[in-house]
């Protein structure tokens, strides 16, 4: 416990919060470490994106430009956006339990 002799105030409870830029940089570093430590996961995500991209490209191959096709294209694009959004959210949600101890430790060290 750090205290001053003249005032007797406890200074251990005073926290200095890092700037937003420092927080973003530290989280980016942690993410890069996770990517380097788990290359199979990164390769699987890249392959998944390539396969879905090819499937979506085949969806629009040799299509005409009339009203019905335009509506079908809009529906396919909507499904693509929903798929990528939810797959990204699911991935991040599943990583929260494994990342929580690290975030707590960094918070206690004053990084956030």
PDB file of N, CA and C in Angstrom:
ATOM      1  N   UNK A   1       0.848  -1.176   0.000  1.00  0.00           N
ATOM      2  CA  UNK A   1       0.000   0.000   0.000  1.00  0.00           C
ATOM      3  C   UNK A   1       0.885   1.229   0.000  1.00  0.00           C
ATOM      4  N   UNK A   2       0.646   2.088  -0.950  1.00  0.00           N
ATOM      5  CA  UNK A   2       1.407   3.325  -1.055  1.00  0.00           C
ATOM      6  C   UNK A   2       0.621   4.426  -0.364  1.00  0.00           C
ATOM      7  N   UNK A   3       1.270   5.154   0.498  1.00  0.00           N
ATOM      8  CA  UNK A   3       0.600   6.279   1.152  1.00  0.00           C
ATOM      9  C   UNK A   3       1.590   7.417   1.309  1.00  0.00           C
ATOM     10  N   UNK A   4       1.058   8.600   1.420  1.00  0.00           N
ATOM     11  CA  UNK A   4       1.910   9.757   1.646  1.00  0.00           C
ATOM     12  C   UNK A   4       1.995  10.008   3.131  1.00  0.00           C
ATOM     13  N   UNK A   5       3.145  10.456   3.584  1.00  0.00           N
ATOM     14  CA  UNK A   5       3.327  10.679   5.019  1.00  0.00           C
ATOM     15  C   UNK A   5       2.637  11.946   5.472  1.00  0.00           C
ATOM     16  N   UNK A   6       2.585  12.961   4.619  1.00  0.00           N
ATOM     17  CA  UNK A   6       2.017  14.232   5.058  1.00  0.00           C
ATOM     18  C   UNK A   6       0.497  14.174   5.152  1.00  0.00           C
ATOM     19  N   UNK A   7      -0.158  13.498   4.216  1.00  0.00           N
ATOM     20  CA  UNK A   7      -1.624  13.475   4.244  1.00  0.00           C
ATOM     21  C   UNK A   7      -2.179  12.156   4.760  1.00  0.00           C
ATOM     22  N   UNK A   8      -1.411  11.086   4.668  1.00  0.00           N
ATOM     23  CA  UNK A   8      -1.877   9.791   5.129  1.00  0.00           C
ATOM     24  C   UNK A   8      -2.899   9.165   4.210  1.00  0.00           C
ATOM     25  N   UNK A   9      -3.057   9.683   2.998  1.00  0.00           N
ATOM     26  CA  UNK A   9      -4.043   9.136   2.059  1.00  0.00           C
ATOM     27  C   UNK A   9      -3.497   7.879   1.384  1.00  0.00           C
ATOM     28  N   UNK A  10      -4.378   6.953   1.158  1.00  0.00           N
ATOM     29  CA  UNK A  10      -4.024   5.707   0.486  1.00  0.00           C
ATOM     30  C   UNK A  10      -4.065   5.948  -1.026  1.00  0.00           C
ATOM     31  N   UNK A  11      -2.926   5.790  -1.684  1.00  0.00           N
ATOM     32  CA  UNK A  11      -2.846   6.043  -3.116  1.00  0.00           C
ATOM     33  C   UNK A  11      -2.979   4.785  -3.948  1.00  0.00           C
ATOM     34  N   UNK A  12      -3.130   3.625  -3.315  1.00  0.00           N
ATOM     35  CA  UNK A  12      -3.190   2.371  -4.073  1.00  0.00           C
ATOM     36  C   UNK A  12      -4.481   2.232  -4.861  1.00  0.00           C
ATOM     37  N   UNK A  13      -5.522   2.949  -4.488  1.00  0.00           N
ATOM     38  CA  UNK A  13      -6.800   2.824  -5.173  1.00  0.00           C
ATOM     39  C   UNK A  13      -6.901   3.741  -6.382  1.00  0.00           C
ATOM     40  N   UNK A  14      -5.966   4.644  -6.535  1.00  0.00           N
ATOM     41  CA  UNK A  14      -5.976   5.541  -7.677  1.00  0.00           C
ATOM     42  C   UNK A  14      -5.424   4.797  -8.887  1.00  0.00           C
ATOM     43  N   UNK A  15      -6.223   4.719  -9.927  1.00  0.00           N
ATOM     44  CA  UNK A  15      -5.835   3.998 -11.137  1.00  0.00           C
ATOM     45  C   UNK A  15      -5.615   4.998 -12.256  1.00  0.00           C
ATOM     46  N   UNK A  16      -4.612   4.737 -13.040  1.00  0.00           N
ATOM     47  CA  UNK A  16      -4.359   5.544 -14.221  1.00  0.00           C
ATOM     48  C   UNK A  16      -4.818   4.724 -15.413  1.00  0.00           C
ATOM     49  N   UNK A  17      -5.829   5.225 -16.102  1.00  0.00           N
ATOM     50  CA  UNK A  17      -6.378   4.486 -17.234  1.00  0.00           C
ATOM     51  C   UNK A  17      -5.562   4.775 -18.482  1.00  0.00           C
ATOM     52  N   UNK A  18      -5.314   3.730 -19.239  1.00  0.00           N
ATOM     53  CA  UNK A  18      -4.587   3.877 -20.496  1.00  0.00           C
ATOM     54  C   UNK A  18      -5.470   4.557 -21.528  1.00  0.00           C
ATOM     55  N   UNK A  19      -4.837   5.175 -22.496  1.00  0.00           N
ATOM     56  CA  UNK A  19      -5.599   5.817 -23.561  1.00  0.00           C
ATOM     57  C   UNK A  19      -6.204   4.759 -24.477  1.00  0.00           C
ATOM     58  N   UNK A  20      -7.149   5.175 -25.271  1.00  0.00           N
ATOM     59  CA  UNK A  20      -7.808   4.268 -26.199  1.00  0.00           C
ATOM     60  C   UNK A  20      -6.798   3.683 -27.185  1.00  0.00           C
ATOM     61  N   UNK A  21      -5.864   4.490 -27.621  1.00  0.00           N
ATOM     62  CA  UNK A  21      -4.853   4.025 -28.574  1.00  0.00           C
ATOM     63  C   UNK A  21      -4.007   2.894 -27.968  1.00  0.00           C
ATOM     64  N   UNK A  22      -3.602   3.043 -26.716  1.00  0.00           N
ATOM     65  CA  UNK A  22      -2.806   2.008 -26.042  1.00  0.00           C
ATOM     66  C   UNK A  22      -3.624   0.731 -25.896  1.00  0.00           C
ATOM     67  N   UNK A  23      -4.890   0.863 -25.559  1.00  0.00           N
ATOM     68  CA  UNK A  23      -5.752  -0.307 -25.408  1.00  0.00           C
ATOM     69  C   UNK A  23      -5.903  -1.055 -26.732  1.00  0.00           C
ATOM     70  N   UNK A  24      -6.106  -0.317 -27.813  1.00  0.00           N
ATOM     71  CA  UNK A  24      -6.272  -0.951 -29.120  1.00  0.00           C
ATOM     72  C   UNK A  24      -4.981  -1.662 -29.527  1.00  0.00           C
ATOM     73  N   UNK A  25      -3.847  -1.014 -29.301  1.00  0.00           N
ATOM     74  CA  UNK A  25      -2.558  -1.613 -29.664  1.00  0.00           C
ATOM     75  C   UNK A  25      -2.321  -2.894 -28.871  1.00  0.00           C
ATOM     76  N   UNK A  26      -2.591  -2.879 -27.579  1.00  0.00           N
ATOM     77  CA  UNK A  26      -2.381  -4.065 -26.750  1.00  0.00           C
ATOM     78  C   UNK A  26      -3.305  -5.207 -27.161  1.00  0.00           C
ATOM     79  N   UNK A  27      -4.561  -4.903 -27.460  1.00  0.00           N
ATOM     80  CA  UNK A  27      -5.479  -5.948 -27.920  1.00  0.00           C
ATOM     81  C   UNK A  27      -5.068  -6.481 -29.289  1.00  0.00           C
ATOM     82  N   UNK A  28      -4.555  -5.614 -30.146  1.00  0.00           N
ATOM     83  CA  UNK A  28      -4.071  -6.050 -31.451  1.00  0.00           C
ATOM     84  C   UNK A  28      -2.872  -6.982 -31.306  1.00  0.00           C
ATOM     85  N   UNK A  29      -1.956  -6.642 -30.390  1.00  0.00           N
ATOM     86  CA  UNK A  29      -0.796  -7.504 -30.140  1.00  0.00           C
ATOM     87  C   UNK A  29      -1.232  -8.875 -29.648  1.00  0.00           C
ATOM     88  N   UNK A  30      -2.211  -8.904 -28.739  1.00  0.00           N
ATOM     89  CA  UNK A  30      -2.696 -10.168 -28.209  1.00  0.00           C
ATOM     90  C   UNK A  30      -3.347 -10.999 -29.310  1.00  0.00           C
ATOM     91  N   UNK A  31      -4.093 -10.357 -30.184  1.00  0.00           N
ATOM     92  CA  UNK A  31      -4.725 -11.078 -31.289  1.00  0.00           C
ATOM     93  C   UNK A  31      -3.683 -11.646 -32.239  1.00  0.00           C
ATOM     94  N   UNK A  32      -2.642 -10.873 -32.529  1.00  0.00           N
ATOM     95  CA  UNK A  32      -1.581 -11.378 -33.399  1.00  0.00           C
ATOM     96  C   UNK A  32      -0.873 -12.577 -32.772  1.00  0.00           C
ATOM     97  N   UNK A  33      -0.640 -12.526 -31.462  1.00  0.00           N
ATOM     98  CA  UNK A  33      -0.026 -13.674 -30.779  1.00  0.00           C
ATOM     99  C   UNK A  33      -0.909 -14.908 -30.890  1.00  0.00           C
ATOM    100  N   UNK A  34      -2.222 -14.725 -30.742  1.00  0.00           N
ATOM    101  CA  UNK A  34      -3.140 -15.851 -30.862  1.00  0.00           C
ATOM    102  C   UNK A  34      -3.122 -16.432 -32.272  1.00  0.00           C
ATOM    103  N   UNK A  35      -3.014 -15.578 -33.283  1.00  0.00           N
ATOM    104  CA  UNK A  35      -2.962 -16.055 -34.661  1.00  0.00           C
ATOM    105  C   UNK A  35      -1.679 -16.851 -34.899  1.00  0.00           C
ATOM    106  N   UNK A  36      -0.559 -16.348 -34.370  1.00  0.00           N
ATOM    107  CA  UNK A  36       0.719 -17.044 -34.550  1.00  0.00           C
ATOM    108  C   UNK A  36       0.723 -18.363 -33.795  1.00  0.00           C
ATOM    109  N   UNK A  37       0.129 -18.384 -32.616  1.00  0.00           N
ATOM    110  CA  UNK A  37       0.121 -19.603 -31.806  1.00  0.00           C
ATOM    111  C   UNK A  37      -0.812 -20.669 -32.358  1.00  0.00           C
ATOM    112  N   UNK A  38      -1.821 -20.265 -33.123  1.00  0.00           N
ATOM    113  CA  UNK A  38      -2.807 -21.213 -33.615  1.00  0.00           C
ATOM    114  C   UNK A  38      -2.987 -21.043 -35.124  1.00  0.00           C
ATOM    115  N   UNK A  39      -1.987 -21.435 -35.915  1.00  0.00           N
ATOM    116  CA  UNK A  39      -2.087 -21.227 -37.365  1.00  0.00           C
ATOM    117  C   UNK A  39      -3.146 -22.097 -38.032  1.00  0.00           C
ATOM    118  N   UNK A  40      -3.454 -23.242 -37.465  1.00  0.00           N
ATOM    119  CA  UNK A  40      -4.466 -24.120 -38.067  1.00  0.00           C
ATOM    120  C   UNK A  40      -5.830 -23.443 -38.066  1.00  0.00           C
ATOM    121  N   UNK A  41      -6.137 -22.744 -36.999  1.00  0.00           N
ATOM    122  CA  UNK A  41      -7.413 -22.032 -36.916  1.00  0.00           C
ATOM    123  C   UNK A  41      -7.478 -20.937 -37.981  1.00  0.00           C
ATOM    124  N   UNK A  42      -6.383 -20.210 -38.152  1.00  0.00           N
ATOM    125  CA  UNK A  42      -6.351 -19.137 -39.151  1.00  0.00           C
ATOM    126  C   UNK A  42      -6.499 -19.705 -40.556  1.00  0.00           C
ATOM    127  N   UNK A  43      -5.832 -20.811 -40.825  1.00  0.00           N
ATOM    128  CA  UNK A  43      -5.947 -21.445 -42.139  1.00  0.00           C
ATOM    129  C   UNK A  43      -7.370 -21.934 -42.382  1.00  0.00           C
ATOM    130  N   UNK A  44      -8.002 -22.478 -41.365  1.00  0.00           N
ATOM    131  CA  UNK A  44      -9.374 -22.957 -41.506  1.00  0.00           C
ATOM    132  C   UNK A  44     -10.326 -21.793 -41.813  1.00  0.00           C
ATOM    133  N   UNK A  45     -10.129 -20.661 -41.166  1.00  0.00           N
ATOM    134  CA  UNK A  45     -10.977 -19.494 -41.421  1.00  0.00           C
ATOM    135  C   UNK A  45     -10.774 -18.968 -42.844  1.00  0.00           C
ATOM    136  N   UNK A  46      -9.531 -18.959 -43.315  1.00  0.00           N
ATOM    137  CA  UNK A  46      -9.260 -18.496 -44.676  1.00  0.00           C
ATOM    138  C   UNK A  46      -9.909 -19.440 -45.682  1.00  0.00           C
ATOM    139  N   UNK A  47      -9.760 -20.738 -45.460  1.00  0.00           N
ATOM    140  CA  UNK A  47     -10.365 -21.714 -46.373  1.00  0.00           C
ATOM    141  C   UNK A  47     -11.890 -21.604 -46.358  1.00  0.00           C
ATOM    142  N   UNK A  48     -12.456 -21.397 -45.182  1.00  0.00           N
ATOM    143  CA  UNK A  48     -13.905 -21.242 -45.077  1.00  0.00           C
ATOM    144  C   UNK A  48     -14.367 -20.025 -45.874  1.00  0.00           C
ATOM    145  N   UNK A  49     -13.645 -18.934 -45.765  1.00  0.00           N
ATOM    146  CA  UNK A  49     -14.008 -17.724 -46.506  1.00  0.00           C
ATOM    147  C   UNK A  49     -13.882 -17.932 -48.007  1.00  0.00           C
ATOM    148  N   UNK A  50     -12.848 -18.650 -48.441  1.00  0.00           N
ATOM    149  CA  UNK A  50     -12.666 -18.909 -49.872  1.00  0.00           C
ATOM    150  C   UNK A  50     -13.801 -19.772 -50.407  1.00  0.00           C
ATOM    151  N   UNK A  51     -14.162 -20.818 -49.681  1.00  0.00           N
ATOM    152  CA  UNK A  51     -15.224 -21.714 -50.136  1.00  0.00           C
ATOM    153  C   UNK A  51     -16.563 -20.971 -50.202  1.00  0.00           C
ATOM    154  N   UNK A  52     -16.882 -20.204 -49.184  1.00  0.00           N
ATOM    155  CA  UNK A  52     -18.143 -19.457 -49.198  1.00  0.00           C
ATOM    156  C   UNK A  52     -18.135 -18.421 -50.314  1.00  0.00           C
ATOM    157  N   UNK A  53     -16.979 -17.775 -50.538  1.00  0.00           N
ATOM    158  CA  UNK A  53     -16.875 -16.810 -51.630  1.00  0.00           C
ATOM    159  C   UNK A  53     -17.090 -17.458 -52.987  1.00  0.00           C
ATOM    160  N   UNK A  54     -16.506 -18.647 -53.182  1.00  0.00           N
ATOM    161  CA  UNK A  54     -16.709 -19.365 -54.443  1.00  0.00           C
ATOM    162  C   UNK A  54     -18.166 -19.784 -54.626  1.00  0.00           C
ATOM    163  N   UNK A  55     -18.790 -20.257 -53.564  1.00  0.00           N
ATOM    164  CA  UNK A  55     -20.205 -20.633 -53.649  1.00  0.00           C
ATOM    165  C   UNK A  55     -21.076 -19.426 -54.000  1.00  0.00           C
ATOM    166  N   UNK A  56     -20.783 -18.302 -53.393  1.00  0.00           N
ATOM    167  CA  UNK A  56     -21.567 -17.096 -53.690  1.00  0.00           C
ATOM    168  C   UNK A  56     -21.281 -16.615 -55.109  1.00  0.00           C
ATOM    169  N   UNK A  57     -20.042 -16.751 -55.562  1.00  0.00           N
ATOM    170  CA  UNK A  57     -19.727 -16.384 -56.943  1.00  0.00           C
ATOM    171  C   UNK A  57     -20.462 -17.260 -57.938  1.00  0.00           C
ATOM    172  N   UNK A  58     -20.548 -18.550 -57.629  1.00  0.00           N
ATOM    173  CA  UNK A  58     -21.293 -19.467 -58.505  1.00  0.00           C
ATOM    174  C   UNK A  58     -22.780 -19.137 -58.519  1.00  0.00           C
ATOM    175  N   UNK A  59     -23.264 -18.570 -57.429  1.00  0.00           N
ATOM    176  CA  UNK A  59     -24.673 -18.177 -57.367  1.00  0.00           C
ATOM    177  C   UNK A  59     -24.982 -17.124 -58.427  1.00  0.00           C
ATOM    178  N   UNK A  60     -24.049 -16.226 -58.670  1.00  0.00           N
ATOM    179  CA  UNK A  60     -24.289 -15.126 -59.607  1.00  0.00           C
ATOM    180  C   UNK A  60     -23.726 -15.380 -61.000  1.00  0.00           C
ATOM    181  N   UNK A  61     -23.175 -16.551 -61.236  1.00  0.00           N
ATOM    182  CA  UNK A  61     -22.582 -16.866 -62.529  1.00  0.00           C
ATOM    183  C   UNK A  61     -23.667 -16.999 -63.595  1.00  0.00           C
ATOM    184  N   UNK A  62     -23.479 -16.310 -64.694  1.00  0.00           N
ATOM    185  CA  UNK A  62     -24.392 -16.364 -65.852  1.00  0.00           C
ATOM    186  C   UNK A  62     -25.838 -16.033 -65.493  1.00  0.00           C
ATOM    187  N   UNK A  63     -26.043 -15.038 -64.660  1.00  0.00           N
ATOM    188  CA  UNK A  63     -27.408 -14.613 -64.336  1.00  0.00           C
ATOM    189  C   UNK A  63     -27.785 -13.425 -65.208  1.00  0.00           C
ATOM    190  N   UNK A  64     -29.059 -13.271 -65.412  1.00  0.00           N
ATOM    191  CA  UNK A  64     -29.570 -12.164 -66.225  1.00  0.00           C
ATOM    192  C   UNK A  64     -29.883 -10.986 -65.309  1.00  0.00           C
ATOM    193  N   UNK A  65     -30.211  -9.881 -65.924  1.00  0.00           N
ATOM    194  CA  UNK A  65     -30.530  -8.683 -65.164  1.00  0.00           C
ATOM    195  C   UNK A  65     -31.992  -8.300 -65.368  1.00  0.00           C
ATOM    196  N   UNK A  66     -32.874  -8.999 -64.715  1.00  0.00           N
ATOM    197  CA  UNK A  66     -34.276  -8.603 -64.693  1.00  0.00           C
ATOM    198  C   UNK A  66     -34.733  -8.508 -63.234  1.00  0.00           C
ATOM    199  N   UNK A  67     -35.991  -8.162 -63.057  1.00  0.00           N
ATOM    200  CA  UNK A  67     -36.479  -7.885 -61.699  1.00  0.00           C
ATOM    201  C   UNK A  67     -36.395  -9.109 -60.793  1.00  0.00           C
ATOM    202  N   UNK A  68     -36.789 -10.249 -61.272  1.00  0.00           N
ATOM    203  CA  UNK A  68     -36.787 -11.450 -60.444  1.00  0.00           C
ATOM    204  C   UNK A  68     -35.365 -11.842 -60.047  1.00  0.00           C
ATOM    205  N   UNK A  69     -34.432 -11.764 -60.974  1.00  0.00           N
ATOM    206  CA  UNK A  69     -33.035 -12.106 -60.682  1.00  0.00           C
ATOM    207  C   UNK A  69     -32.444 -11.103 -59.700  1.00  0.00           C
ATOM    208  N   UNK A  70     -32.809  -9.827 -59.840  1.00  0.00           N
ATOM    209  CA  UNK A  70     -32.310  -8.803 -58.919  1.00  0.00           C
ATOM    210  C   UNK A  70     -32.784  -9.086 -57.498  1.00  0.00           C
ATOM    211  N   UNK A  71     -34.027  -9.510 -57.345  1.00  0.00           N
ATOM    212  CA  UNK A  71     -34.529  -9.855 -56.015  1.00  0.00           C
ATOM    213  C   UNK A  71     -33.808 -11.084 -55.472  1.00  0.00           C
ATOM    214  N   UNK A  72     -33.541 -12.048 -56.324  1.00  0.00           N
ATOM    215  CA  UNK A  72     -32.803 -13.235 -55.883  1.00  0.00           C
ATOM    216  C   UNK A  72     -31.385 -12.870 -55.466  1.00  0.00           C
ATOM    217  N   UNK A  73     -30.758 -11.977 -56.218  1.00  0.00           N
ATOM    218  CA  UNK A  73     -29.418 -11.526 -55.859  1.00  0.00           C
ATOM    219  C   UNK A  73     -29.431 -10.807 -54.510  1.00  0.00           C
ATOM    220  N   UNK A  74     -30.442  -9.984 -54.291  1.00  0.00           N
ATOM    221  CA  UNK A  74     -30.551  -9.277 -53.003  1.00  0.00           C
ATOM    222  C   UNK A  74     -30.711 -10.273 -51.858  1.00  0.00           C
ATOM    223  N   UNK A  75     -31.528 -11.298 -52.062  1.00  0.00           N
ATOM    224  CA  UNK A  75     -31.711 -12.320 -51.034  1.00  0.00           C
ATOM    225  C   UNK A  75     -30.430 -13.088 -50.762  1.00  0.00           C
ATOM    226  N   UNK A  76     -29.686 -13.401 -51.815  1.00  0.00           N
ATOM    227  CA  UNK A  76     -28.426 -14.124 -51.649  1.00  0.00           C
ATOM    228  C   UNK A  76     -27.397 -13.258 -50.914  1.00  0.00           C
ATOM    229  N   UNK A  77     -27.326 -11.983 -51.267  1.00  0.00           N
ATOM    230  CA  UNK A  77     -26.401 -11.078 -50.562  1.00  0.00           C
ATOM    231  C   UNK A  77     -26.781 -10.926 -49.096  1.00  0.00           C
ATOM    232  N   UNK A  78     -28.085 -10.853 -48.819  1.00  0.00           N
ATOM    233  CA  UNK A  78     -28.536 -10.760 -47.432  1.00  0.00           C
ATOM    234  C   UNK A  78     -28.092 -11.996 -46.650  1.00  0.00           C
ATOM    235  N   UNK A  79     -28.294 -13.175 -47.238  1.00  0.00           N
ATOM    236  CA  UNK A  79     -27.890 -14.409 -46.567  1.00  0.00           C
ATOM    237  C   UNK A  79     -26.383 -14.458 -46.355  1.00  0.00           C
ATOM    238  N   UNK A  80     -25.619 -13.949 -47.311  1.00  0.00           N
ATOM    239  CA  UNK A  80     -24.166 -13.902 -47.184  1.00  0.00           C
ATOM    240  C   UNK A  80     -23.756 -13.013 -46.015  1.00  0.00           C
ATOM    241  N   UNK A  81     -24.350 -11.844 -45.927  1.00  0.00           N
ATOM    242  CA  UNK A  81     -24.022 -10.921 -44.833  1.00  0.00           C
ATOM    243  C   UNK A  81     -24.406 -11.528 -43.489  1.00  0.00           C
ATOM    244  N   UNK A  82     -25.574 -12.132 -43.406  1.00  0.00           N
ATOM    245  CA  UNK A  82     -26.007 -12.763 -42.153  1.00  0.00           C
ATOM    246  C   UNK A  82     -25.065 -13.896 -41.771  1.00  0.00           C
ATOM    247  N   UNK A  83     -24.665 -14.709 -42.749  1.00  0.00           N
ATOM    248  CA  UNK A  83     -23.762 -15.825 -42.465  1.00  0.00           C
ATOM    249  C   UNK A  83     -22.440 -15.335 -41.893  1.00  0.00           C
ATOM    250  N   UNK A  84     -21.814 -14.368 -42.583  1.00  0.00           N
ATOM    251  CA  UNK A  84     -20.516 -13.887 -42.119  1.00  0.00           C
ATOM    252  C   UNK A  84     -20.625 -13.162 -40.780  1.00  0.00           C
ATOM    253  N   UNK A  85     -21.716 -12.446 -40.562  1.00  0.00           N
ATOM    254  CA  UNK A  85     -21.897 -11.758 -39.280  1.00  0.00           C
ATOM    255  C   UNK A  85     -22.017 -12.756 -38.140  1.00  0.00           C
ATOM    256  N   UNK A  86     -22.879 -13.736 -38.292  1.00  0.00           N
ATOM    257  CA  UNK A  86     -23.082 -14.678 -37.207  1.00  0.00           C
ATOM    258  C   UNK A  86     -21.897 -15.619 -37.009  1.00  0.00           C
ATOM    259  N   UNK A  87     -21.206 -15.970 -38.070  1.00  0.00           N
ATOM    260  CA  UNK A  87     -20.024 -16.808 -37.875  1.00  0.00           C
ATOM    261  C   UNK A  87     -18.931 -16.035 -37.151  1.00  0.00           C
ATOM    262  N   UNK A  88     -18.810 -14.757 -37.439  1.00  0.00           N
ATOM    263  CA  UNK A  88     -17.832 -13.928 -36.739  1.00  0.00           C
ATOM    264  C   UNK A  88     -18.220 -13.741 -35.271  1.00  0.00           C
ATOM    265  N   UNK A  89     -19.486 -13.492 -35.030  1.00  0.00           N
ATOM    266  CA  UNK A  89     -19.955 -13.310 -33.653  1.00  0.00           C
ATOM    267  C   UNK A  89     -19.793 -14.600 -32.859  1.00  0.00           C
ATOM    268  N   UNK A  90     -20.120 -15.735 -33.464  1.00  0.00           N
ATOM    269  CA  UNK A  90     -19.995 -17.014 -32.769  1.00  0.00           C
ATOM    270  C   UNK A  90     -18.542 -17.298 -32.413  1.00  0.00           C
ATOM    271  N   UNK A  91     -17.637 -16.978 -33.322  1.00  0.00           N
ATOM    272  CA  UNK A  91     -16.215 -17.199 -33.055  1.00  0.00           C
ATOM    273  C   UNK A  91     -15.746 -16.347 -31.882  1.00  0.00           C
ATOM    274  N   UNK A  92     -16.119 -15.087 -31.884  1.00  0.00           N
ATOM    275  CA  UNK A  92     -15.701 -14.196 -30.798  1.00  0.00           C
ATOM    276  C   UNK A  92     -16.356 -14.582 -29.475  1.00  0.00           C
ATOM    277  N   UNK A  93     -17.609 -15.004 -29.533  1.00  0.00           N
ATOM    278  CA  UNK A  93     -18.299 -15.403 -28.309  1.00  0.00           C
ATOM    279  C   UNK A  93     -17.653 -16.638 -27.695  1.00  0.00           C
ATOM    280  N   UNK A  94     -17.226 -17.561 -28.527  1.00  0.00           N
ATOM    281  CA  UNK A  94     -16.596 -18.774 -28.007  1.00  0.00           C
ATOM    282  C   UNK A  94     -15.203 -18.504 -27.447  1.00  0.00           C
ATOM    283  N   UNK A  95     -14.570 -17.415 -27.840  1.00  0.00           N
ATOM    284  CA  UNK A  95     -13.228 -17.111 -27.338  1.00  0.00           C
ATOM    285  C   UNK A  95     -13.254 -16.336 -26.028  1.00  0.00           C
ATOM    286  N   UNK A  96     -14.407 -15.837 -25.615  1.00  0.00           N
ATOM    287  CA  UNK A  96     -14.484 -15.033 -24.386  1.00  0.00           C
ATOM    288  C   UNK A  96     -14.029 -15.812 -23.155  1.00  0.00           C
ATOM    289  N   UNK A  97     -14.499 -17.037 -22.919  1.00  0.00           N
ATOM    290  CA  UNK A  97     -14.049 -17.745 -21.712  1.00  0.00           C
ATOM    291  C   UNK A  97     -12.538 -17.957 -21.643  1.00  0.00           C
ATOM    292  N   UNK A  98     -11.906 -18.205 -22.777  1.00  0.00           N
ATOM    293  CA  UNK A  98     -10.458 -18.413 -22.749  1.00  0.00           C
ATOM    294  C   UNK A  98      -9.692 -17.107 -22.600  1.00  0.00           C
ATOM    295  N   UNK A  99     -10.258 -15.996 -23.023  1.00  0.00           N
ATOM    296  CA  UNK A  99      -9.578 -14.700 -22.956  1.00  0.00           C
ATOM    297  C   UNK A  99      -9.848 -13.961 -21.646  1.00  0.00           C
ATOM    298  N   UNK A 100     -10.856 -14.354 -20.910  1.00  0.00           N
ATOM    299  CA  UNK A 100     -11.249 -13.611 -19.709  1.00  0.00           C
ATOM    300  C   UNK A 100     -10.141 -13.505 -18.665  1.00  0.00           C
ATOM    301  N   UNK A 101      -9.406 -14.567 -18.339  1.00  0.00           N
ATOM    302  CA  UNK A 101      -8.323 -14.415 -17.362  1.00  0.00           C
ATOM    303  C   UNK A 101      -7.251 -13.418 -17.809  1.00  0.00           C
ATOM    304  N   UNK A 102      -6.966 -13.388 -19.101  1.00  0.00           N
ATOM    305  CA  UNK A 102      -5.960 -12.457 -19.617  1.00  0.00           C
ATOM    306  C   UNK A 102      -6.454 -11.022 -19.483  1.00  0.00           C
ATOM    307  N   UNK A 103      -7.711 -10.799 -19.822  1.00  0.00           N
ATOM    308  CA  UNK A 103      -8.275  -9.452 -19.730  1.00  0.00           C
ATOM    309  C   UNK A 103      -8.323  -8.994 -18.275  1.00  0.00           C
ATOM    310  N   UNK A 104      -8.698  -9.889 -17.370  1.00  0.00           N
ATOM    311  CA  UNK A 104      -8.719  -9.519 -15.944  1.00  0.00           C
ATOM    312  C   UNK A 104      -7.328  -9.159 -15.446  1.00  0.00           C
ATOM    313  N   UNK A 105      -6.326  -9.943 -15.829  1.00  0.00           N
ATOM    314  CA  UNK A 105      -4.958  -9.663 -15.415  1.00  0.00           C
ATOM    315  C   UNK A 105      -4.477  -8.311 -15.976  1.00  0.00           C
ATOM    316  N   UNK A 106      -4.766  -8.070 -17.243  1.00  0.00           N
ATOM    317  CA  UNK A 106      -4.360  -6.811 -17.845  1.00  0.00           C
ATOM    318  C   UNK A 106      -5.098  -5.623 -17.209  1.00  0.00           C
ATOM    319  N   UNK A 107      -6.358  -5.824 -16.869  1.00  0.00           N
ATOM    320  CA  UNK A 107      -7.110  -4.753 -16.213  1.00  0.00           C
ATOM    321  C   UNK A 107      -6.509  -4.445 -14.833  1.00  0.00           C
ATOM    322  N   UNK A 108      -6.158  -5.494 -14.097  1.00  0.00           N
ATOM    323  CA  UNK A 108      -5.561  -5.283 -12.781  1.00  0.00           C
ATOM    324  C   UNK A 108      -4.184  -4.629 -12.876  1.00  0.00           C
ATOM    325  N   UNK A 109      -3.488  -4.831 -13.989  1.00  0.00           N
ATOM    326  CA  UNK A 109      -2.194  -4.204 -14.188  1.00  0.00           C
ATOM    327  C   UNK A 109      -2.316  -2.784 -14.711  1.00  0.00           C
ATOM    328  N   UNK A 110      -3.542  -2.298 -14.926  1.00  0.00           N
ATOM    329  CA  UNK A 110      -3.759  -0.927 -15.347  1.00  0.00           C
ATOM    330  C   UNK A 110      -3.630  -0.703 -16.831  1.00  0.00           C
ATOM    331  N   UNK A 111      -3.767  -1.752 -17.633  1.00  0.00           N
ATOM    332  CA  UNK A 111      -3.648  -1.577 -19.081  1.00  0.00           C
ATOM    333  C   UNK A 111      -4.933  -1.033 -19.689  1.00  0.00           C
ATOM    334  N   UNK A 112      -6.066  -1.154 -18.975  1.00  0.00           N
ATOM    335  CA  UNK A 112      -7.337  -0.644 -19.483  1.00  0.00           C
ATOM    336  C   UNK A 112      -7.847   0.428 -18.563  1.00  0.00           C
TER     337      UNK A 112
END
